PDB file of C-alpha atoms in Angstrom:
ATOM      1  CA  UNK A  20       0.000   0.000   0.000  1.00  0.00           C
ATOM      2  CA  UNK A  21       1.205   3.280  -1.104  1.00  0.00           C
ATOM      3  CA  UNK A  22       0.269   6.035   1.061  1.00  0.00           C
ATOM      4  CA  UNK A  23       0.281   9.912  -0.036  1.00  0.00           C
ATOM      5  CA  UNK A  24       2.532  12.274   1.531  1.00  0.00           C
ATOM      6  CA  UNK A  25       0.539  13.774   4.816  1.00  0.00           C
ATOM      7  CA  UNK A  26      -2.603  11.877   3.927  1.00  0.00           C
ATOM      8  CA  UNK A  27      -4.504   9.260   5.378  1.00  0.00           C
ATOM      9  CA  UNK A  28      -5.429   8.018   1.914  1.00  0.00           C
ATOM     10  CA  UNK A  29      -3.768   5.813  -0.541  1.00  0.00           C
ATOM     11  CA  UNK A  30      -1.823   6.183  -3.656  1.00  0.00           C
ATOM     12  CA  UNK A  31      -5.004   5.127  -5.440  1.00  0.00           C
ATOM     13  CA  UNK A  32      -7.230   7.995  -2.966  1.00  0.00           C
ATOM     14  CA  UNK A  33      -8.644   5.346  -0.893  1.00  0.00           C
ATOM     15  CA  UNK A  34      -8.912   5.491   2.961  1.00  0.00           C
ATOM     16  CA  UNK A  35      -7.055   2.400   4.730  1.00  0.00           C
ATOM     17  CA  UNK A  36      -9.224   2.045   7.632  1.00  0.00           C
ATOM     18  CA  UNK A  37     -12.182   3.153   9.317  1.00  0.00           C
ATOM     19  CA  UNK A  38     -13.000   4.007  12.717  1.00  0.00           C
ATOM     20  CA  UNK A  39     -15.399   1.961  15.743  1.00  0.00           C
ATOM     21  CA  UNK A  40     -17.106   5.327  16.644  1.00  0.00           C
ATOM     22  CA  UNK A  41     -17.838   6.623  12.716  1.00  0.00           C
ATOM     23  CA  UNK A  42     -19.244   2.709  11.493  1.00  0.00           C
ATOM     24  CA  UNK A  43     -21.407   2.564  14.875  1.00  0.00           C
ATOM     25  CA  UNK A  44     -23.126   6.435  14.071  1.00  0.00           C
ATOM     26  CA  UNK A  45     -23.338   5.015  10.528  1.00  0.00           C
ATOM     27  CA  UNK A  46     -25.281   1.571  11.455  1.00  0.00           C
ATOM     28  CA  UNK A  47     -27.744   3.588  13.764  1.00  0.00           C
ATOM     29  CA  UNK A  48     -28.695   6.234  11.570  1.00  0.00           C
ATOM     30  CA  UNK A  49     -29.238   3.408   8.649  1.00  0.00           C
ATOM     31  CA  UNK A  50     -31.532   1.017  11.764  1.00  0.00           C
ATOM     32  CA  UNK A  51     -33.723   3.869  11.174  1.00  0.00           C
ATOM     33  CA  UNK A  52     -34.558   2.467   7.677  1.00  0.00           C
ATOM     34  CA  UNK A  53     -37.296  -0.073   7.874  1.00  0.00           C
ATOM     35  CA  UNK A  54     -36.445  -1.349   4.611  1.00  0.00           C
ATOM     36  CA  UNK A  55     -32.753  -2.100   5.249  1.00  0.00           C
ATOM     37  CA  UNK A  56     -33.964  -3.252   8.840  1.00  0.00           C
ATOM     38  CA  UNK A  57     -36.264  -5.915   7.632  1.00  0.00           C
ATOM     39  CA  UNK A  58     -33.931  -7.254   4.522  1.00  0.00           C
ATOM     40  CA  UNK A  59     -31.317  -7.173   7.780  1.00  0.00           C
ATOM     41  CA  UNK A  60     -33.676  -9.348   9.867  1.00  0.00           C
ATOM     42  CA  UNK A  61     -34.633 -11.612   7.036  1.00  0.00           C
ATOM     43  CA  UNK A  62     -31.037 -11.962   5.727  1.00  0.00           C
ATOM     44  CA  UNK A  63     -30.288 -13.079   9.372  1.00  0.00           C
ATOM     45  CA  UNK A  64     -33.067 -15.465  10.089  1.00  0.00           C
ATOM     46  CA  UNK A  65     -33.503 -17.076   6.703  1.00  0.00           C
ATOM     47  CA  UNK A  66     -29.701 -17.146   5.885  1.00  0.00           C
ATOM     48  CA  UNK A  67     -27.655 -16.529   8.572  1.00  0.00           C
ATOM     49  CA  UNK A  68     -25.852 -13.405   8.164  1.00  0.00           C
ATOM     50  CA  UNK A  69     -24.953 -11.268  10.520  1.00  0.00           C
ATOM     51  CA  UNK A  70     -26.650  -7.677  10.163  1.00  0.00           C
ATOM     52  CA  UNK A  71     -23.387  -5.740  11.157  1.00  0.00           C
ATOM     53  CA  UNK A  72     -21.586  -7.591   8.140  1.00  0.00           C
ATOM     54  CA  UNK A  73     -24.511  -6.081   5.847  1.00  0.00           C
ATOM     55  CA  UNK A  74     -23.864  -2.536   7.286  1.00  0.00           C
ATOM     56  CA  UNK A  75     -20.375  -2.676   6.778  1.00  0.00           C
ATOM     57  CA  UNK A  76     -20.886  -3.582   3.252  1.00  0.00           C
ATOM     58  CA  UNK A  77     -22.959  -0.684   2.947  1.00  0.00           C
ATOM     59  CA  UNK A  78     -20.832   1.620   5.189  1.00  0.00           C
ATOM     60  CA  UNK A  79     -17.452   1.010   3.008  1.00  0.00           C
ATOM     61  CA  UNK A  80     -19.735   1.551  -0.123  1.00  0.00           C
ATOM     62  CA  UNK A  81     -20.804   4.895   0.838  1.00  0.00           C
ATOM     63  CA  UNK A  82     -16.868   5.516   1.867  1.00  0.00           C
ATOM     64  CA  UNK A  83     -16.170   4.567  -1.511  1.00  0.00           C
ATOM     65  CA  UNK A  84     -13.917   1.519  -0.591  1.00  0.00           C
ATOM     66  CA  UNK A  85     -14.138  -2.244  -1.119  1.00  0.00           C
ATOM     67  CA  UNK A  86     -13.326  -5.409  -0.450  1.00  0.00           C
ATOM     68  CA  UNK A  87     -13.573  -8.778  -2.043  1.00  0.00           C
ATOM     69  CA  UNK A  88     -15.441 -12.109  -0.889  1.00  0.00           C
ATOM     70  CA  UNK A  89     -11.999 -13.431   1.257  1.00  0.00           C
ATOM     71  CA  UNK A  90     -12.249 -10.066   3.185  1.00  0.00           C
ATOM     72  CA  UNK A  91     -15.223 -10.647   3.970  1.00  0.00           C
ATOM     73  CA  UNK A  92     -14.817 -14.063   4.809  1.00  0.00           C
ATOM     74  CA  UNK A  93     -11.843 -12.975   7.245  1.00  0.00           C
ATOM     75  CA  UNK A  94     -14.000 -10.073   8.763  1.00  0.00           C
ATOM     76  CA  UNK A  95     -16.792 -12.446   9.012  1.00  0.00           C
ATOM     77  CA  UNK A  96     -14.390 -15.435  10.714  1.00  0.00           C
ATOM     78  CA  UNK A  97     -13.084 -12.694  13.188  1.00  0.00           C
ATOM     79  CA  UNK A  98     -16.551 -12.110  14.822  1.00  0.00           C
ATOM     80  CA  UNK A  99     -18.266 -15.358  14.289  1.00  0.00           C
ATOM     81  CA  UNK A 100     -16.997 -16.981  17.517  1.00  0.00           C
ATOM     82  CA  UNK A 101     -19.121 -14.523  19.858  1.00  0.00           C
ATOM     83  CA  UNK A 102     -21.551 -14.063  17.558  1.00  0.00           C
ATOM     84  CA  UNK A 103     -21.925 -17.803  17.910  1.00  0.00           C
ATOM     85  CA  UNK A 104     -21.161 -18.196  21.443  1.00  0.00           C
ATOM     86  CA  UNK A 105     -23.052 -15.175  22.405  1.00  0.00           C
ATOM     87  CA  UNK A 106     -24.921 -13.066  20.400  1.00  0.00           C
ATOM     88  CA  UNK A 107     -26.857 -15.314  18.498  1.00  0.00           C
ATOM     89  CA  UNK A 108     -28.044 -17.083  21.354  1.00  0.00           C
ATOM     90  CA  UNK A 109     -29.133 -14.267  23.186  1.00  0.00           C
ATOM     91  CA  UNK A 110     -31.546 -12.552  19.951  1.00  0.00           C
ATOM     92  CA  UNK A 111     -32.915 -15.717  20.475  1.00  0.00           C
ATOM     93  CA  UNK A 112     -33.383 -15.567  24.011  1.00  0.00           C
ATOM     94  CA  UNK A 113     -34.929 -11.674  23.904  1.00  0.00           C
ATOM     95  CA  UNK A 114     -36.995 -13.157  21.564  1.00  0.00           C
ATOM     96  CA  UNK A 115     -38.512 -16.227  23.458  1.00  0.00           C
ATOM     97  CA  UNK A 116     -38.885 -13.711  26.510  1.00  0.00           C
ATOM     98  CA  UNK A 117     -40.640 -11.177  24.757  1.00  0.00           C
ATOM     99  CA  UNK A 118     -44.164 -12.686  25.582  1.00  0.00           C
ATOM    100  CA  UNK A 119     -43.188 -13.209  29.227  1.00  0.00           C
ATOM    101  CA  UNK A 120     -41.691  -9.890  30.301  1.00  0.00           C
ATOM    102  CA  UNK A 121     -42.955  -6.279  30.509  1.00  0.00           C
ATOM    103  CA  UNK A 122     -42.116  -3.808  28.501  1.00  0.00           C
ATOM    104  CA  UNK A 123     -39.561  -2.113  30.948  1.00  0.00           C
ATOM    105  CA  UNK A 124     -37.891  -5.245  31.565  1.00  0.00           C
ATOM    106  CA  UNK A 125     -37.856  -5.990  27.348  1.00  0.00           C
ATOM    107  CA  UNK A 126     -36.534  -2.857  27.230  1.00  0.00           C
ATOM    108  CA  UNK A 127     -33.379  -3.631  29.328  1.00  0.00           C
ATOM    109  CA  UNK A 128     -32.581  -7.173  27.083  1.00  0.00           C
ATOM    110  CA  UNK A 129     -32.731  -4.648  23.961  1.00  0.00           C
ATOM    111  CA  UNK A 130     -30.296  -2.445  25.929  1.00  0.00           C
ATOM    112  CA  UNK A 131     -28.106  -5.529  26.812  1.00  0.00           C
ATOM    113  CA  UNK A 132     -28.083  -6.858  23.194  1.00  0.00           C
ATOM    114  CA  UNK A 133     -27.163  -3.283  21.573  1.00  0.00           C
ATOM    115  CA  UNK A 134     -24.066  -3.648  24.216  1.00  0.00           C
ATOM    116  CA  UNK A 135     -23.406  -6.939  22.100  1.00  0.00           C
ATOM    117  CA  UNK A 136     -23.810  -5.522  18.777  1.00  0.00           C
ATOM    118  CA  UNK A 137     -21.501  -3.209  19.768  1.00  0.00           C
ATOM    119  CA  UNK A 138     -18.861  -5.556  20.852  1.00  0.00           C
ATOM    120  CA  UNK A 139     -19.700  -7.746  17.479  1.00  0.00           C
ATOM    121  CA  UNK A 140     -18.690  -4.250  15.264  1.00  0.00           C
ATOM    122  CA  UNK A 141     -15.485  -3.727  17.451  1.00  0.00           C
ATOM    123  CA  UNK A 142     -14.753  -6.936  16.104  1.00  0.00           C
ATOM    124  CA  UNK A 143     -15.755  -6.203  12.467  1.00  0.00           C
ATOM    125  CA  UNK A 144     -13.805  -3.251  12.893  1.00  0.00           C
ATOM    126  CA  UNK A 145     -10.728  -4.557  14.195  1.00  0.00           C
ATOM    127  CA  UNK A 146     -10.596  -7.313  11.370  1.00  0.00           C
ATOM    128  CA  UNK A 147     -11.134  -4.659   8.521  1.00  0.00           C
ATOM    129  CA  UNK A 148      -7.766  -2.569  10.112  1.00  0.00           C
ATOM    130  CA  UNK A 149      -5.645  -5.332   8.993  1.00  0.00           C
ATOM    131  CA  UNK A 150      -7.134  -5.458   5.291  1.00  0.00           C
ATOM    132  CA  UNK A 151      -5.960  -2.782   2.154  1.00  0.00           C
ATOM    133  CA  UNK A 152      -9.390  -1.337   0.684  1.00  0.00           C
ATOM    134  CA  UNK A 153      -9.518  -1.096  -3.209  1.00  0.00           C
ATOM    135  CA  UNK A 154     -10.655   1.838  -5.255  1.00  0.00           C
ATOM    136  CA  UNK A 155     -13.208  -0.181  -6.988  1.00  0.00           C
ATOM    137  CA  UNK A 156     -15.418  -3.185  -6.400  1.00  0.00           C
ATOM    138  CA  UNK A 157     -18.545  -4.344  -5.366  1.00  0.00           C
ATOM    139  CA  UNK A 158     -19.115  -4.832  -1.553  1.00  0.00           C
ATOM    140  CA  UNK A 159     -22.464  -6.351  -2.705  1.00  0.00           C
ATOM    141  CA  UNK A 160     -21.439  -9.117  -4.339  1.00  0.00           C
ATOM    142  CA  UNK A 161     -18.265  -9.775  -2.446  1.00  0.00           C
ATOM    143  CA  UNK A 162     -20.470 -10.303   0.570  1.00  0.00           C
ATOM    144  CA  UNK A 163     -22.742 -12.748  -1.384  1.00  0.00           C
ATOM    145  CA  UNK A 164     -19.936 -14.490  -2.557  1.00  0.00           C
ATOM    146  CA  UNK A 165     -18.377 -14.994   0.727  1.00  0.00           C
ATOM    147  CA  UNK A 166     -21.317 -16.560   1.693  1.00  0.00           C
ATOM    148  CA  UNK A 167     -21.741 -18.761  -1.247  1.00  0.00           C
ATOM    149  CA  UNK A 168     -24.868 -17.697  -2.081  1.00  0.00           C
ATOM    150  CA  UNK A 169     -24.077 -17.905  -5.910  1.00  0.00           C
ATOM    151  CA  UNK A 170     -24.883 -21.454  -5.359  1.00  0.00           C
ATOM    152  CA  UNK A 171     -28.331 -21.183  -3.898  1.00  0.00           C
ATOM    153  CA  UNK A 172     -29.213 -17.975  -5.623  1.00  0.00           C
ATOM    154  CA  UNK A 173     -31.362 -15.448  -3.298  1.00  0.00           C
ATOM    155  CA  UNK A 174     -35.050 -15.016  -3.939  1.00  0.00           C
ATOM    156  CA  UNK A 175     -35.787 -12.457  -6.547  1.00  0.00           C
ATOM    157  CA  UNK A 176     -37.284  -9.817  -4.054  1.00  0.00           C
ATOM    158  CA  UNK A 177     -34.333 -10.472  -1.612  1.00  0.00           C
ATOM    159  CA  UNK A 178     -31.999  -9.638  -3.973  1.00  0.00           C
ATOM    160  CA  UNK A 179     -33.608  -6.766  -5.245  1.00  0.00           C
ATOM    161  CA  UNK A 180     -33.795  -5.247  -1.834  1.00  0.00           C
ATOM    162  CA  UNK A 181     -29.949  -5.885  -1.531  1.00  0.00           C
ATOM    163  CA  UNK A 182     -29.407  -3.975  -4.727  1.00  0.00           C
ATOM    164  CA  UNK A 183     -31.673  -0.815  -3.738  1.00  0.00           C
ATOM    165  CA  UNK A 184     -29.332  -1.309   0.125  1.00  0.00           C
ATOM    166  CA  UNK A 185     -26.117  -1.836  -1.250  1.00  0.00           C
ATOM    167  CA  UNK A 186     -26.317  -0.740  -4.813  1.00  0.00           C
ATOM    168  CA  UNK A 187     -25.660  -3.226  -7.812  1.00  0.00           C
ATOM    169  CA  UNK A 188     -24.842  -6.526  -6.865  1.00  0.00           C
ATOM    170  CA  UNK A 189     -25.082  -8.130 -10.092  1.00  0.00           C
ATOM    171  CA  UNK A 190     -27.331 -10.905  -9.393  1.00  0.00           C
TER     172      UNK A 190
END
């Protein structure tokens, strides 16, 4: 990686990195959207992916930097242990409890899982630091194709909900 004289950026005008504090403000303000909340929530329960993975595909897009399928994979291996271990398990658990608990008390197991989400994009974060951004790409796709879903194409309106999120995927 060739970096410019007193710049951040790279020979080719790309930022190498990205900050914890900048991604989180980024994947809040874009929660907001019910659209890329429910193709979030659907990508997770129907296929598995983690939501934070999506936003980062979305947040380097908009940053104008991009990665291909194995960074994804390695950004995806670096947080799947706890969201395994931990987070997974306990959406699942704020779910089942939802019908039992009032609303102040649901309240606090939202509170507790944002405090894992957060811990889940430290990790995202922390992978991406140790990968080189290119100029051009298609975060889109990569992330598909890092989680082979080339093989069992998505549904037609999935996909076109990941397009009008992400921007071209070429499907």
């Amino acid at each position: 990686m060739v970096r410019v004289a007193g710049s951040d950026r790279t020979a080719d005008g790309v930022e190498p990195s990205i900050d914890l504090q900048g991604f989180v403000a980024f994947g809040d303000s874009q929660w907001h959207n019910k659209t890329l909340r429910a193709l979030a929530l659907r990508l997770q329960d129907e296929h598995q992916l983690e939501p934070n993975l999506l936003l980062l595909a979305i947040f380097l897009s908009s940053k104008g930097q991009f990665v291909d399928s194995d960074d994804f994979k390695q950004i995806a291996l670096a947080q799947q242990p706890f969201a395994t271990e931990v987070l997974s398990p306990y959406r699942e658990l704020r779910r089942l409890a939802k019908k039992h608990l009032v609303e102040t008390d649901y309240r606090r197991m939202l509170e507790v899982e944002l405090i894992l989400e957060r811990h889940s994009q430290k990790l995202i974060v922390g992978a991406y630091k140790g990968i080189t951004p290119k100029a051009t790409g298609n975060n889109g796709a990569a992330l598909l194709a890092a989680h082979q879903w080339y093989e069992t194409p998505l549904p037609a309106d999935l996909a076109e909900q990941l397009q009008l999120c992400i921007g071209s995927v070429d499907l």
